[in-house]
Coordinates of C-alpha atoms (C1' of nucleotides) in Angstrom, one line a residue:
Chain A
M260 CA 56.6 -133.8 51.9
H261 CA 57.3 -137.5 52.7
Q262 CA 56.2 -140.6 51.6
D263 CA 53.3 -142.6 54.0
H264 CA 52.0 -145.9 53.0
D265 CA 50.5 -146.7 56.4
T266 CA 47.3 -149.2 54.6
S267 CA 45.6 -149.5 58.1
A268 CA 42.0 -147.8 57.4
L269 CA 41.5 -145.3 60.1
S270 CA 45.1 -143.5 60.0
H271 CA 44.9 -143.8 55.9
P272 CA 45.7 -140.9 54.4
L273 CA 43.1 -141.6 52.0
G274 CA 40.5 -143.2 54.2
G275 CA 38.9 -140.2 54.3
M276 CA 38.2 -140.2 50.5
I277 CA 36.9 -143.6 50.8
R278 CA 34.7 -142.9 53.6
R279 CA 33.2 -139.7 51.2
L280 CA 32.6 -142.0 47.9
E281 CA 31.1 -144.4 49.7
R282 CA 28.8 -142.2 51.3
H283 CA 27.5 -141.9 48.1
A284 CA 28.3 -145.4 46.0
V285 CA 29.0 -149.1 47.0
L286 CA 32.3 -150.1 46.4
D287 CA 33.6 -153.6 47.4
D288 CA 36.8 -154.5 49.4
N289 CA 38.7 -155.0 46.1
D290 CA 38.3 -151.0 45.1
R291 CA 38.5 -150.6 48.6
A292 CA 41.9 -152.3 48.5
A293 CA 42.6 -150.4 45.0
L294 CA 42.5 -146.9 46.2
A295 CA 44.5 -147.8 49.3
G296 CA 47.0 -149.3 47.6
L297 CA 47.7 -146.3 45.1
P298 CA 51.3 -144.1 45.5
R299 CA 50.8 -141.1 47.6
E300 CA 52.4 -138.3 49.7
T301 CA 51.3 -136.3 51.8
R302 CA 52.2 -133.2 51.8
R303 CA 51.1 -130.0 54.3
V304 CA 50.4 -126.9 53.2
A305 CA 50.4 -122.7 54.1
A306 CA 47.5 -120.8 54.7
G307 CA 46.7 -119.3 51.8
Q308 CA 48.7 -121.4 49.4
V309 CA 47.4 -122.1 45.8
V310 CA 47.6 -125.3 45.2
A311 CA 46.4 -126.2 42.1
R312 CA 46.1 -123.7 39.2
A313 CA 44.3 -122.6 36.5
G314 CA 46.0 -123.1 32.8
E315 CA 48.0 -125.6 33.9
V316 CA 48.4 -129.4 32.5
V317 CA 46.8 -131.8 35.5
T318 CA 49.7 -134.8 36.5
E319 CA 48.3 -135.0 40.4
H320 CA 45.4 -135.8 41.8
Q321 CA 45.2 -134.3 45.4
V322 CA 42.4 -134.7 47.9
I323 CA 42.1 -133.3 51.4
V324 CA 43.1 -135.2 54.7
S325 CA 43.0 -131.8 56.8
G326 CA 41.9 -128.5 56.5
L327 CA 39.6 -126.7 54.5
A328 CA 40.5 -125.8 51.4
C329 CA 38.8 -124.3 48.1
R330 CA 38.3 -124.1 44.4
F331 CA 38.0 -120.7 43.0
K332 CA 38.5 -118.3 39.4
D333 CA 39.6 -115.3 39.6
T334 CA 38.6 -112.2 36.5
G335 CA 40.2 -109.8 34.7
D336 CA 39.3 -106.8 36.8
G337 CA 41.2 -108.8 40.0
A338 CA 38.0 -109.7 41.8
R339 CA 38.0 -113.3 43.1
Q340 CA 35.3 -115.8 43.0
I341 CA 35.1 -118.8 45.3
I342 CA 33.5 -122.2 43.2
A343 CA 33.6 -124.4 46.2
F344 CA 34.7 -125.1 49.6
H345 CA 36.4 -128.5 50.1
L346 CA 35.9 -130.3 53.6
P347 CA 38.6 -133.0 54.5
G348 CA 38.1 -136.7 52.2
E349 CA 36.7 -134.5 49.3
S350 CA 38.7 -134.0 45.8
I351 CA 40.0 -131.1 43.6
C352 CA 39.3 -134.0 41.5
C353 CA 36.6 -133.6 39.9
P354 CA 37.4 -130.7 37.6
T355 CA 41.1 -131.9 36.8
L356 CA 41.3 -135.6 37.3
F357 CA 39.9 -135.8 34.0
L358 CA 39.6 -132.8 32.1
D359 CA 43.4 -132.3 30.8
V360 CA 44.0 -128.7 31.6
A361 CA 42.5 -127.1 34.3
D362 CA 40.4 -123.8 34.1
Q363 CA 40.1 -123.1 37.9
D364 CA 42.6 -122.5 40.3
A365 CA 43.1 -124.2 44.0
M366 CA 44.5 -122.9 47.5
A367 CA 44.4 -124.3 51.2
L368 CA 41.8 -121.9 53.0
T369 CA 43.6 -123.1 56.0
E370 CA 46.9 -125.1 57.3
S371 CA 46.4 -128.5 55.7
E372 CA 47.2 -131.4 53.9
F373 CA 46.6 -133.3 50.7
A374 CA 47.0 -136.8 49.7
V375 CA 49.0 -136.1 46.0
V376 CA 48.5 -139.1 44.1
P377 CA 49.8 -139.2 40.2
R378 CA 47.0 -138.5 38.1
A379 CA 47.7 -141.1 36.1
A380 CA 47.8 -144.0 39.0
F381 CA 44.5 -142.5 39.7
R382 CA 42.9 -143.0 36.3
A383 CA 43.9 -146.1 36.1
V384 CA 42.1 -147.7 39.0
A385 CA 39.2 -145.6 38.1
R386 CA 39.5 -147.2 34.6
Q387 CA 39.9 -150.8 35.9
R388 CA 37.1 -150.9 38.5
P389 CA 34.0 -149.3 37.2
A390 CA 32.3 -149.0 40.8
I391 CA 35.0 -146.3 42.0
E392 CA 34.0 -145.0 38.7
R393 CA 30.9 -144.8 38.8
A394 CA 31.6 -142.9 43.4
L395 CA 33.6 -140.4 41.5
L396 CA 30.7 -139.9 38.9
M397 CA 28.0 -139.4 42.1
V398 CA 30.0 -137.0 44.3
T399 CA 30.8 -135.1 40.8
L400 CA 27.1 -134.9 40.2
V401 CA 26.2 -133.9 44.2
E402 CA 28.8 -130.8 43.7
G403 CA 27.2 -130.2 40.8
A404 CA 23.9 -129.7 42.5
I405 CA 25.6 -127.8 45.4
L406 CA 27.5 -125.8 43.0
A407 CA 23.7 -125.0 41.3
E408 CA 22.5 -123.7 44.8
A409 CA 25.4 -121.2 44.7
L410 CA 24.2 -120.3 41.6
V411 CA 21.1 -119.5 42.6
N412 CA 22.1 -117.6 46.2
A413 CA 24.3 -115.7 44.8
A414 CA 22.6 -114.5 41.3
R415 CA 18.8 -114.5 42.9
R416 CA 18.7 -113.5 47.2
D417 CA 20.1 -110.6 49.0
G418 CA 23.4 -110.5 51.0
R419 CA 21.5 -111.6 54.7
T420 CA 19.9 -114.4 52.8
R421 CA 22.5 -115.3 51.5
V422 CA 25.3 -115.5 54.2
A423 CA 22.5 -117.1 56.2
H424 CA 22.4 -119.7 54.0
L425 CA 26.3 -120.5 53.2
L426 CA 26.1 -121.2 56.9
C427 CA 23.3 -122.9 56.5
E428 CA 25.1 -125.1 53.9
L429 CA 28.3 -125.9 56.1
A430 CA 27.0 -126.0 59.5
L431 CA 25.2 -129.6 57.7
R432 CA 28.9 -130.5 55.7
F433 CA 30.8 -129.8 58.3
D434 CA 28.6 -132.0 60.1
A435 CA 28.4 -134.7 57.4
A436 CA 32.3 -134.8 57.7
G437 CA 32.6 -134.7 62.0
L438 CA 33.2 -131.2 62.4
A439 CA 30.8 -129.9 63.5
S440 CA 29.4 -130.2 67.6
P441 CA 25.9 -129.5 69.6
N442 CA 26.8 -126.1 69.4
G443 CA 28.0 -125.2 66.3
I444 CA 31.6 -125.1 64.5
D445 CA 34.5 -123.6 63.9
L446 CA 34.8 -121.5 60.9
P447 CA 37.9 -120.6 60.0
L448 CA 37.1 -118.2 57.1
T449 CA 37.5 -114.8 57.2
Q450 CA 34.7 -112.5 56.2
E451 CA 36.5 -111.4 52.8
Q452 CA 36.6 -115.4 51.4
I453 CA 32.9 -115.6 52.8
G454 CA 32.3 -112.7 50.9
D455 CA 34.4 -114.3 47.5
A456 CA 31.9 -117.1 48.2
L457 CA 28.2 -114.9 48.1
G458 CA 29.4 -112.4 45.2
L459 CA 29.8 -109.6 48.8
T460 CA 32.6 -107.4 49.6
P461 CA 33.9 -107.8 53.4
V462 CA 32.3 -105.1 54.4
H463 CA 28.9 -106.1 53.6
V464 CA 29.7 -109.5 54.9
N465 CA 30.1 -107.7 57.8
R466 CA 27.1 -106.2 58.2
M467 CA 24.9 -109.3 57.2
L468 CA 26.4 -111.3 60.0
R469 CA 26.0 -108.0 62.5
S470 CA 22.2 -108.2 60.9
L471 CA 21.6 -112.6 61.9
A472 CA 24.0 -111.9 65.3
E473 CA 21.3 -109.1 66.4
A474 CA 17.8 -111.4 65.0
G475 CA 18.9 -114.0 67.4
L476 CA 19.9 -116.5 64.4
I477 CA 23.4 -117.5 64.7
E478 CA 25.9 -116.1 67.6
R479 CA 30.0 -115.5 66.7
R480 CA 32.2 -116.1 69.4
G481 CA 35.8 -115.9 67.7
S482 CA 35.7 -118.0 64.8
R483 CA 33.1 -119.8 66.3
V484 CA 29.4 -120.1 64.7
S485 CA 26.3 -121.5 66.7
F486 CA 22.7 -121.5 65.9
P487 CA 21.0 -120.7 69.1
R488 CA 17.2 -121.0 66.2
W489 CA 18.4 -123.3 63.8
N490 CA 14.8 -123.4 62.4
A491 CA 14.4 -119.7 62.1
L492 CA 17.6 -119.0 60.5
K493 CA 17.1 -122.2 57.8
E494 CA 14.1 -120.0 57.1
A495 CA 15.4 -116.5 56.4
A496 CA 18.2 -118.6 54.8
D497 CA 16.2 -119.9 52.0
F498 CA 17.8 -122.8 53.5
D499 CA 16.0 -126.3 51.7
A500 CA 19.2 -129.5 52.8
T501 CA 17.5 -131.6 49.9
Y502 CA 19.9 -130.2 46.5
L503 CA 23.1 -131.8 49.2
H504 CA 21.9 -135.3 49.2
L505 CA 23.1 -136.6 52.5
D506 CA 21.1 -138.8 52.8
Q507 CA 21.3 -139.8 48.8
R508 CA 20.6 -143.9 48.9
R509 CA 24.0 -145.4 47.9
V510 CA 24.1 -147.2 44.2
Chain B
M168 CA 4.2 -139.9 22.2
H169 CA 5.5 -143.1 19.9
Q170 CA 7.4 -145.5 20.1
D171 CA 10.7 -145.0 17.5
H172 CA 13.3 -147.6 17.0
D173 CA 14.3 -146.6 13.7
T174 CA 18.9 -147.4 14.3
S175 CA 19.9 -145.8 10.9
A176 CA 23.3 -143.6 12.8
L177 CA 22.2 -140.5 10.9
S178 CA 18.7 -139.9 12.3
H179 CA 18.7 -142.0 15.3
P180 CA 16.9 -140.0 18.2
L181 CA 19.9 -140.8 20.7
G182 CA 22.5 -140.3 17.7
G183 CA 23.0 -136.5 19.2
M184 CA 23.7 -137.9 22.4
I185 CA 26.2 -139.9 21.2
R186 CA 27.9 -137.6 19.1
R187 CA 28.2 -134.9 22.0
L188 CA 29.7 -138.2 24.4
E189 CA 32.2 -139.3 22.0
R190 CA 33.3 -135.6 21.8
H191 CA 34.6 -136.0 25.3
A192 CA 36.0 -139.5 25.3
V193 CA 36.1 -142.5 23.8
L194 CA 33.5 -144.8 22.7
D195 CA 34.1 -148.3 20.4
D196 CA 31.4 -150.2 18.5
N197 CA 29.7 -151.6 21.2
D198 CA 29.3 -149.0 23.5
R199 CA 27.3 -147.5 20.4
A200 CA 25.5 -149.9 19.9
A201 CA 24.9 -150.4 23.7
L202 CA 23.4 -146.6 23.6
A203 CA 21.7 -146.8 20.5
G204 CA 19.7 -150.1 21.2
L205 CA 18.5 -148.0 24.4
P206 CA 14.4 -148.3 24.6
R207 CA 13.1 -144.9 24.6
E208 CA 10.4 -142.7 22.9
T209 CA 10.4 -139.5 21.6
R210 CA 8.3 -136.4 23.4
R211 CA 7.3 -133.4 22.0
V212 CA 6.5 -130.8 24.1
A213 CA 5.7 -127.1 23.4
A214 CA 8.2 -124.1 24.4
G215 CA 7.7 -123.4 29.0
Q216 CA 6.2 -126.9 29.9
V217 CA 7.8 -128.5 32.7
V218 CA 9.8 -132.3 32.2
A219 CA 10.7 -132.8 35.3
R220 CA 9.7 -131.3 38.2
A221 CA 11.9 -131.1 42.1
G222 CA 11.7 -133.3 44.9
E223 CA 9.8 -136.5 42.7
V224 CA 11.7 -139.6 41.8
V225 CA 13.2 -139.7 38.8
T226 CA 12.2 -142.6 36.7
E227 CA 13.0 -140.9 33.4
H228 CA 16.3 -140.2 31.2
Q229 CA 15.7 -137.2 29.1
V230 CA 17.4 -136.4 25.9
I231 CA 16.6 -133.2 24.1
V232 CA 17.1 -134.0 20.1
S233 CA 15.4 -130.7 19.4
G234 CA 14.6 -127.2 20.9
L235 CA 16.0 -125.1 23.8
A236 CA 15.5 -126.4 27.4
C237 CA 17.1 -125.4 30.1
R238 CA 17.2 -126.8 34.7
F239 CA 16.1 -123.8 36.8
K240 CA 15.3 -123.5 40.8
D241 CA 12.8 -121.0 42.5
T242 CA 13.7 -119.4 45.4
G243 CA 11.2 -119.0 48.3
D244 CA 10.0 -115.6 46.9
G245 CA 9.3 -116.6 43.2
A246 CA 12.4 -115.7 41.8
R247 CA 13.4 -118.1 39.0
Q248 CA 17.3 -119.0 38.4
I249 CA 18.3 -120.7 35.2
I250 CA 20.8 -123.0 36.1
A251 CA 22.1 -124.5 32.5
F252 CA 21.3 -124.7 29.0
H253 CA 20.8 -127.8 27.5
L254 CA 21.7 -127.8 23.8
P255 CA 20.2 -130.7 21.5
G256 CA 22.3 -134.3 21.9
E257 CA 22.6 -133.2 26.0
S258 CA 20.7 -135.0 28.7
I259 CA 19.0 -133.1 31.8
C260 CA 20.9 -136.5 33.1
C261 CA 23.1 -135.5 35.1
P262 CA 21.7 -134.0 38.6
T263 CA 19.0 -136.9 38.1
L264 CA 20.3 -140.3 35.9
F265 CA 22.2 -141.6 39.4
L266 CA 20.8 -139.0 42.1
D267 CA 17.6 -140.5 43.1
V268 CA 15.3 -137.6 44.0
A269 CA 15.4 -134.1 41.5
D270 CA 16.6 -131.0 43.1
Q271 CA 15.5 -129.1 39.8
D272 CA 13.4 -128.8 37.8
A273 CA 13.4 -129.0 34.1
M274 CA 11.6 -127.3 30.5
A275 CA 11.7 -126.4 27.3
L276 CA 12.5 -122.8 26.8
T277 CA 11.1 -123.8 22.9
E278 CA 9.6 -126.2 20.7
S279 CA 11.2 -129.5 21.5
E280 CA 11.4 -133.1 20.8
F281 CA 13.3 -135.3 24.0
A282 CA 13.9 -138.7 23.7
V283 CA 12.8 -140.5 26.7
V284 CA 14.7 -144.0 28.4
P285 CA 14.0 -145.5 31.1
R286 CA 16.2 -144.9 33.6
A287 CA 16.5 -148.5 34.9
A288 CA 17.8 -149.2 31.3
F289 CA 20.3 -146.3 31.1
R290 CA 21.7 -146.8 33.9
A291 CA 22.1 -150.8 33.6
V292 CA 23.8 -150.3 29.6
A293 CA 26.4 -147.7 32.0
R294 CA 27.3 -150.5 34.4
Q295 CA 27.5 -152.7 32.1
R296 CA 29.8 -150.2 29.5
P297 CA 32.6 -148.9 31.8
A298 CA 33.0 -146.9 28.8
I299 CA 30.0 -145.4 28.7
E300 CA 30.3 -144.1 32.2
R301 CA 33.3 -142.6 31.4
A302 CA 31.9 -140.0 29.3
L303 CA 29.1 -139.6 31.6
L304 CA 31.7 -138.1 33.8
M305 CA 32.8 -136.7 31.7
V306 CA 30.3 -134.5 30.5
T307 CA 29.1 -134.0 34.2
L308 CA 32.5 -132.3 34.2
V309 CA 32.5 -130.1 31.4
E310 CA 28.9 -129.1 33.3
G311 CA 30.8 -128.4 35.6
A312 CA 32.5 -126.2 34.9
I313 CA 30.2 -124.4 32.2
L314 CA 28.5 -124.2 36.2
A315 CA 31.4 -122.9 37.6
E316 CA 31.9 -119.4 34.6
A317 CA 27.8 -118.9 35.1
L318 CA 29.1 -118.9 39.0
V319 CA 30.8 -116.3 38.5
N320 CA 29.3 -114.8 36.3
A321 CA 27.2 -114.0 37.9
A322 CA 28.5 -113.0 41.6
R323 CA 31.1 -110.7 40.1
R324 CA 30.4 -109.2 36.9
D325 CA 28.0 -105.6 36.0
G326 CA 25.4 -106.6 33.9
R327 CA 26.8 -105.2 30.7
T328 CA 30.0 -107.9 31.2
R329 CA 27.3 -110.8 31.9
V330 CA 25.3 -110.3 28.9
A331 CA 27.9 -110.1 26.6
H332 CA 29.7 -112.9 28.4
L333 CA 26.3 -115.6 28.5
L334 CA 26.2 -113.9 24.7
C335 CA 29.9 -115.4 24.2
E336 CA 29.2 -118.6 25.7
L337 CA 25.8 -119.8 23.7
A338 CA 27.7 -119.3 20.3
L339 CA 30.5 -120.8 20.5
R340 CA 27.9 -123.8 22.3
F341 CA 25.5 -123.4 19.3
D342 CA 28.8 -123.4 16.9
A343 CA 30.0 -126.9 18.5
A344 CA 26.3 -128.1 17.9
G345 CA 26.2 -127.5 14.1
L346 CA 23.3 -124.5 15.0
A347 CA 25.2 -121.3 14.5
S348 CA 25.7 -119.8 11.3
P349 CA 28.5 -117.7 9.6
N350 CA 26.8 -114.2 10.9
G351 CA 25.3 -115.6 13.8
I352 CA 23.3 -117.1 16.1
D353 CA 19.3 -117.4 16.0
L354 CA 18.8 -116.9 19.7
P355 CA 15.3 -118.0 21.2
L356 CA 15.4 -116.2 24.7
T357 CA 13.2 -113.7 25.9
Q358 CA 15.2 -111.2 27.4
E359 CA 13.0 -112.0 30.7
Q360 CA 14.9 -115.7 30.6
I361 CA 18.2 -114.1 29.9
G362 CA 17.8 -112.1 33.2
D363 CA 16.4 -115.8 34.9
A364 CA 19.9 -117.1 34.4
L365 CA 21.5 -114.3 34.9
G366 CA 19.9 -112.7 38.5
L367 CA 19.4 -109.4 35.8
T368 CA 15.8 -108.9 35.7
P369 CA 14.4 -108.1 32.1
V370 CA 14.2 -104.2 32.0
H371 CA 18.1 -104.4 32.8
V372 CA 18.9 -107.2 30.1
N373 CA 17.3 -104.8 27.9
R374 CA 19.3 -102.0 28.9
M375 CA 22.4 -104.0 28.7
L376 CA 21.1 -105.5 24.7
R377 CA 21.0 -102.3 23.7
S378 CA 24.7 -100.8 25.7
L379 CA 26.3 -103.6 23.2
A380 CA 24.3 -102.8 20.2
E381 CA 25.0 -99.4 20.6
A382 CA 29.0 -99.9 21.0
G383 CA 28.8 -101.5 17.5
L384 CA 29.4 -104.8 19.9
I385 CA 26.6 -107.1 18.3
E386 CA 23.7 -106.9 15.9
R387 CA 20.0 -107.6 16.9
R388 CA 17.8 -108.4 13.9
G389 CA 14.5 -110.2 15.6
S390 CA 16.0 -112.8 17.8
R391 CA 19.3 -113.4 15.6
V392 CA 22.6 -112.3 17.1
S393 CA 25.2 -111.6 15.0
F394 CA 28.7 -110.9 16.2
P395 CA 30.4 -107.8 14.3
R396 CA 32.9 -107.2 16.5
W397 CA 33.5 -111.0 18.3
N398 CA 37.2 -109.8 19.3
A399 CA 36.1 -106.7 20.9
L400 CA 33.1 -108.4 22.3
K401 CA 35.1 -111.6 23.7
E402 CA 36.8 -108.4 25.7
A403 CA 33.8 -106.8 26.8
A404 CA 32.5 -110.0 28.4
D405 CA 35.9 -111.5 29.8
F406 CA 35.6 -114.0 28.0
D407 CA 38.2 -117.5 28.2
A408 CA 36.9 -120.6 26.5
T409 CA 39.2 -122.9 28.7
Y410 CA 35.8 -123.6 30.8
L411 CA 33.8 -124.9 28.0
H412 CA 37.1 -127.8 27.6
L413 CA 35.9 -127.4 23.2
D414 CA 39.0 -129.3 22.9
Q415 CA 39.5 -131.1 25.1
R416 CA 41.6 -134.6 24.7
R417 CA 39.1 -137.1 24.3
V418 CA 39.9 -140.0 27.2
Chain C
dC42 C1' 55.1 -105.5 72.4
dG43 C1' 54.8 -103.8 67.9
dT44 C1' 53.4 -104.9 63.8
dT45 C1' 50.1 -107.0 60.6
dA46 C1' 45.6 -109.2 59.4
dT47 C1' 40.9 -109.0 60.1
dC48 C1' 37.1 -107.0 61.9
dT49 C1' 33.7 -103.1 62.7
dT50 C1' 31.2 -99.0 61.9
dG51 C1' 30.0 -94.4 59.2
dA52 C1' 28.9 -91.2 55.2
dC53 C1' 28.5 -91.5 50.6
dC54 C1' 27.0 -92.8 45.3
dG55 C1' 26.7 -95.7 41.6
dT56 C1' 23.9 -99.4 39.6
dC57 C1' 20.5 -102.6 39.1
dG58 C1' 15.5 -102.9 40.8
dT59 C1' 10.9 -101.3 41.0
dC60 C1' 7.4 -99.4 38.9
dA61 C1' 4.4 -97.6 34.6
dA62 C1' 3.3 -96.9 30.2
dA63 C1' 3.6 -96.8 25.1
dC64 C1' 5.0 -99.9 21.2
dA65 C1' 5.9 -103.5 17.9
dG66 C1' 4.2 -108.3 17.1
dG67 C1' 2.3 -112.6 16.4
dG68 C1' -1.9 -115.5 16.7
dT69 C1' -7.2 -115.6 16.5
dG70 C1' -11.9 -114.7 15.4
dG71 C1' -15.6 -111.9 13.8
Chain D
dC101 C1' -8.9 -107.6 6.1
dC102 C1' -8.7 -105.9 10.3
dA103 C1' -9.9 -105.5 15.8
dC104 C1' -8.8 -107.7 19.5
dC105 C1' -5.2 -109.1 22.8
dC106 C1' -1.4 -111.5 24.6
dT107 C1' 3.3 -111.6 24.7
dG108 C1' 7.2 -109.9 24.6
dT109 C1' 9.9 -105.2 24.2
dT110 C1' 11.6 -100.5 24.8
dT111 C1' 11.8 -96.9 27.5
dG112 C1' 11.8 -93.5 31.2
dA113 C1' 11.7 -92.1 36.3
dC114 C1' 12.5 -92.8 41.2
dG115 C1' 14.2 -95.1 45.2
dA116 C1' 17.1 -99.1 47.8
dC117 C1' 20.6 -102.9 48.3
dG118 C1' 24.9 -103.0 48.0
dG119 C1' 30.1 -100.9 47.3
dT120 C1' 33.3 -97.6 47.7
dC121 C1' 36.2 -95.4 50.7
dA122 C1' 38.6 -94.2 55.2
dA123 C1' 39.2 -94.7 59.6
dG124 C1' 39.2 -96.8 64.3
dA125 C1' 38.8 -101.3 67.1
dT126 C1' 40.3 -105.7 67.8
dA127 C1' 42.9 -109.8 67.3
dA128 C1' 46.2 -112.5 65.9
dC129 C1' 51.7 -113.5 65.3
dG130 C1' 56.7 -112.9 65.4

DNA sequence: CGTTATCTTGACCGTCGTCAAACAGGGTGG
DNA sequence: CCACCCTGTTTGACGACGGTCAAGATAACG
């Protein structure tokens, strides 16, 4: 962990977060400067490392700079449910920035880099600059919509559709984050983690991936997934991208 | 539908919403006055009536004054998933107040009364008064935490635990809303609606309710549900109320 | 190159969905 | 007051989707 107060927009550790906020809200130069001026550290964590724990009082606001992370909850009998995947630019914020006691855990799924901001500083900036608070509300609403669709997916769709739906969502979100290439995405998730997100066992995830591949709806090479028949996959996934609010007019 | 501009605090149609916001945030007299002064109508709707539709451009902000409502999504093959239950004082707001195009439907589950506020007016007040926007962010975060637990419930727990968990949650939320009596709650949900919220069929909900009743964990008389062994029920439900954030310090 | 995590596949089984029918309750109209 | 109906509840029989258990194959990694 090292101090890093470079303020150039491109390499700024919070630049991804600022761009993400501006996808859903309007910030002016002062807002951007206030966010860019936040005290922060960057922290590099290994895959699998837990970075926030339910029940703890929160003192830090963590933003992913690179890598992939998730929030999750464990049930009483040891099962794990992934609540949300977090791409670079996203915060583990929403549950913990304003709620005093976290009710969820968070972990890095790949080796990741986090920007860590003292919670009090972040909240002070949000309070002083209403546009920032508005922006936080917007991204929280979008995350809520994504969470709602995850509930529909897990509660209502069969395993094959569920897996296909998650792939569609991640493909679009990776693309929006600039992490997709024309011929697919690099999906650094184990089948167990996919199952943890969908309410399936790893062996069933495996069966369903095979089924999708045999139908020609996806192609797999290592962790690379490509979508040779995107529209057919969307169809099989019962996928409608409205809930991602990717084209939300900024307010 | 009739105009109603009574401004006395107790009977004000938005009084429930203001009190709810103040459970999670701090409002001053000016904030309260700004909310109470919003233009509004009250609207009475019958059980089962859809009050918001996915895909529509939103122009109204709807707050429940009395009754019970829910948000839901339908899947491609006709199944319905209830995303959230809404008690008096809550808004159907969070998805639709700031996101331009709704991705969820909403309906009244019982005969209900809604306060309807023009969206532009509500947004203007929120923009002028940051404390209100902060309050909206807080309740949105709490709703997100409830939604996350619903995902855990539907994806990870067996039917019996799922039903028990929903009963625990509703018991506490009804109580917080002043709708519970010492010996239980009046649950105006059909078993089909319970199933729509949990990802179960109505017949399986019926079996699980019977199982819980036979174990002495709940008692049913008509729509009345009581909890003779609350702690044992919580245990069977894998229930931990942290996620409801009922004791959140206000910020 | 050995060790471990992850993937893959098969066989078996249980929870829950499906289908069906009987039953109860509440409202309506004769 | 009583048929009637409609919605919702209750219960049973059966089947399938997906979980469990287990073993072997492959890939990742020091």
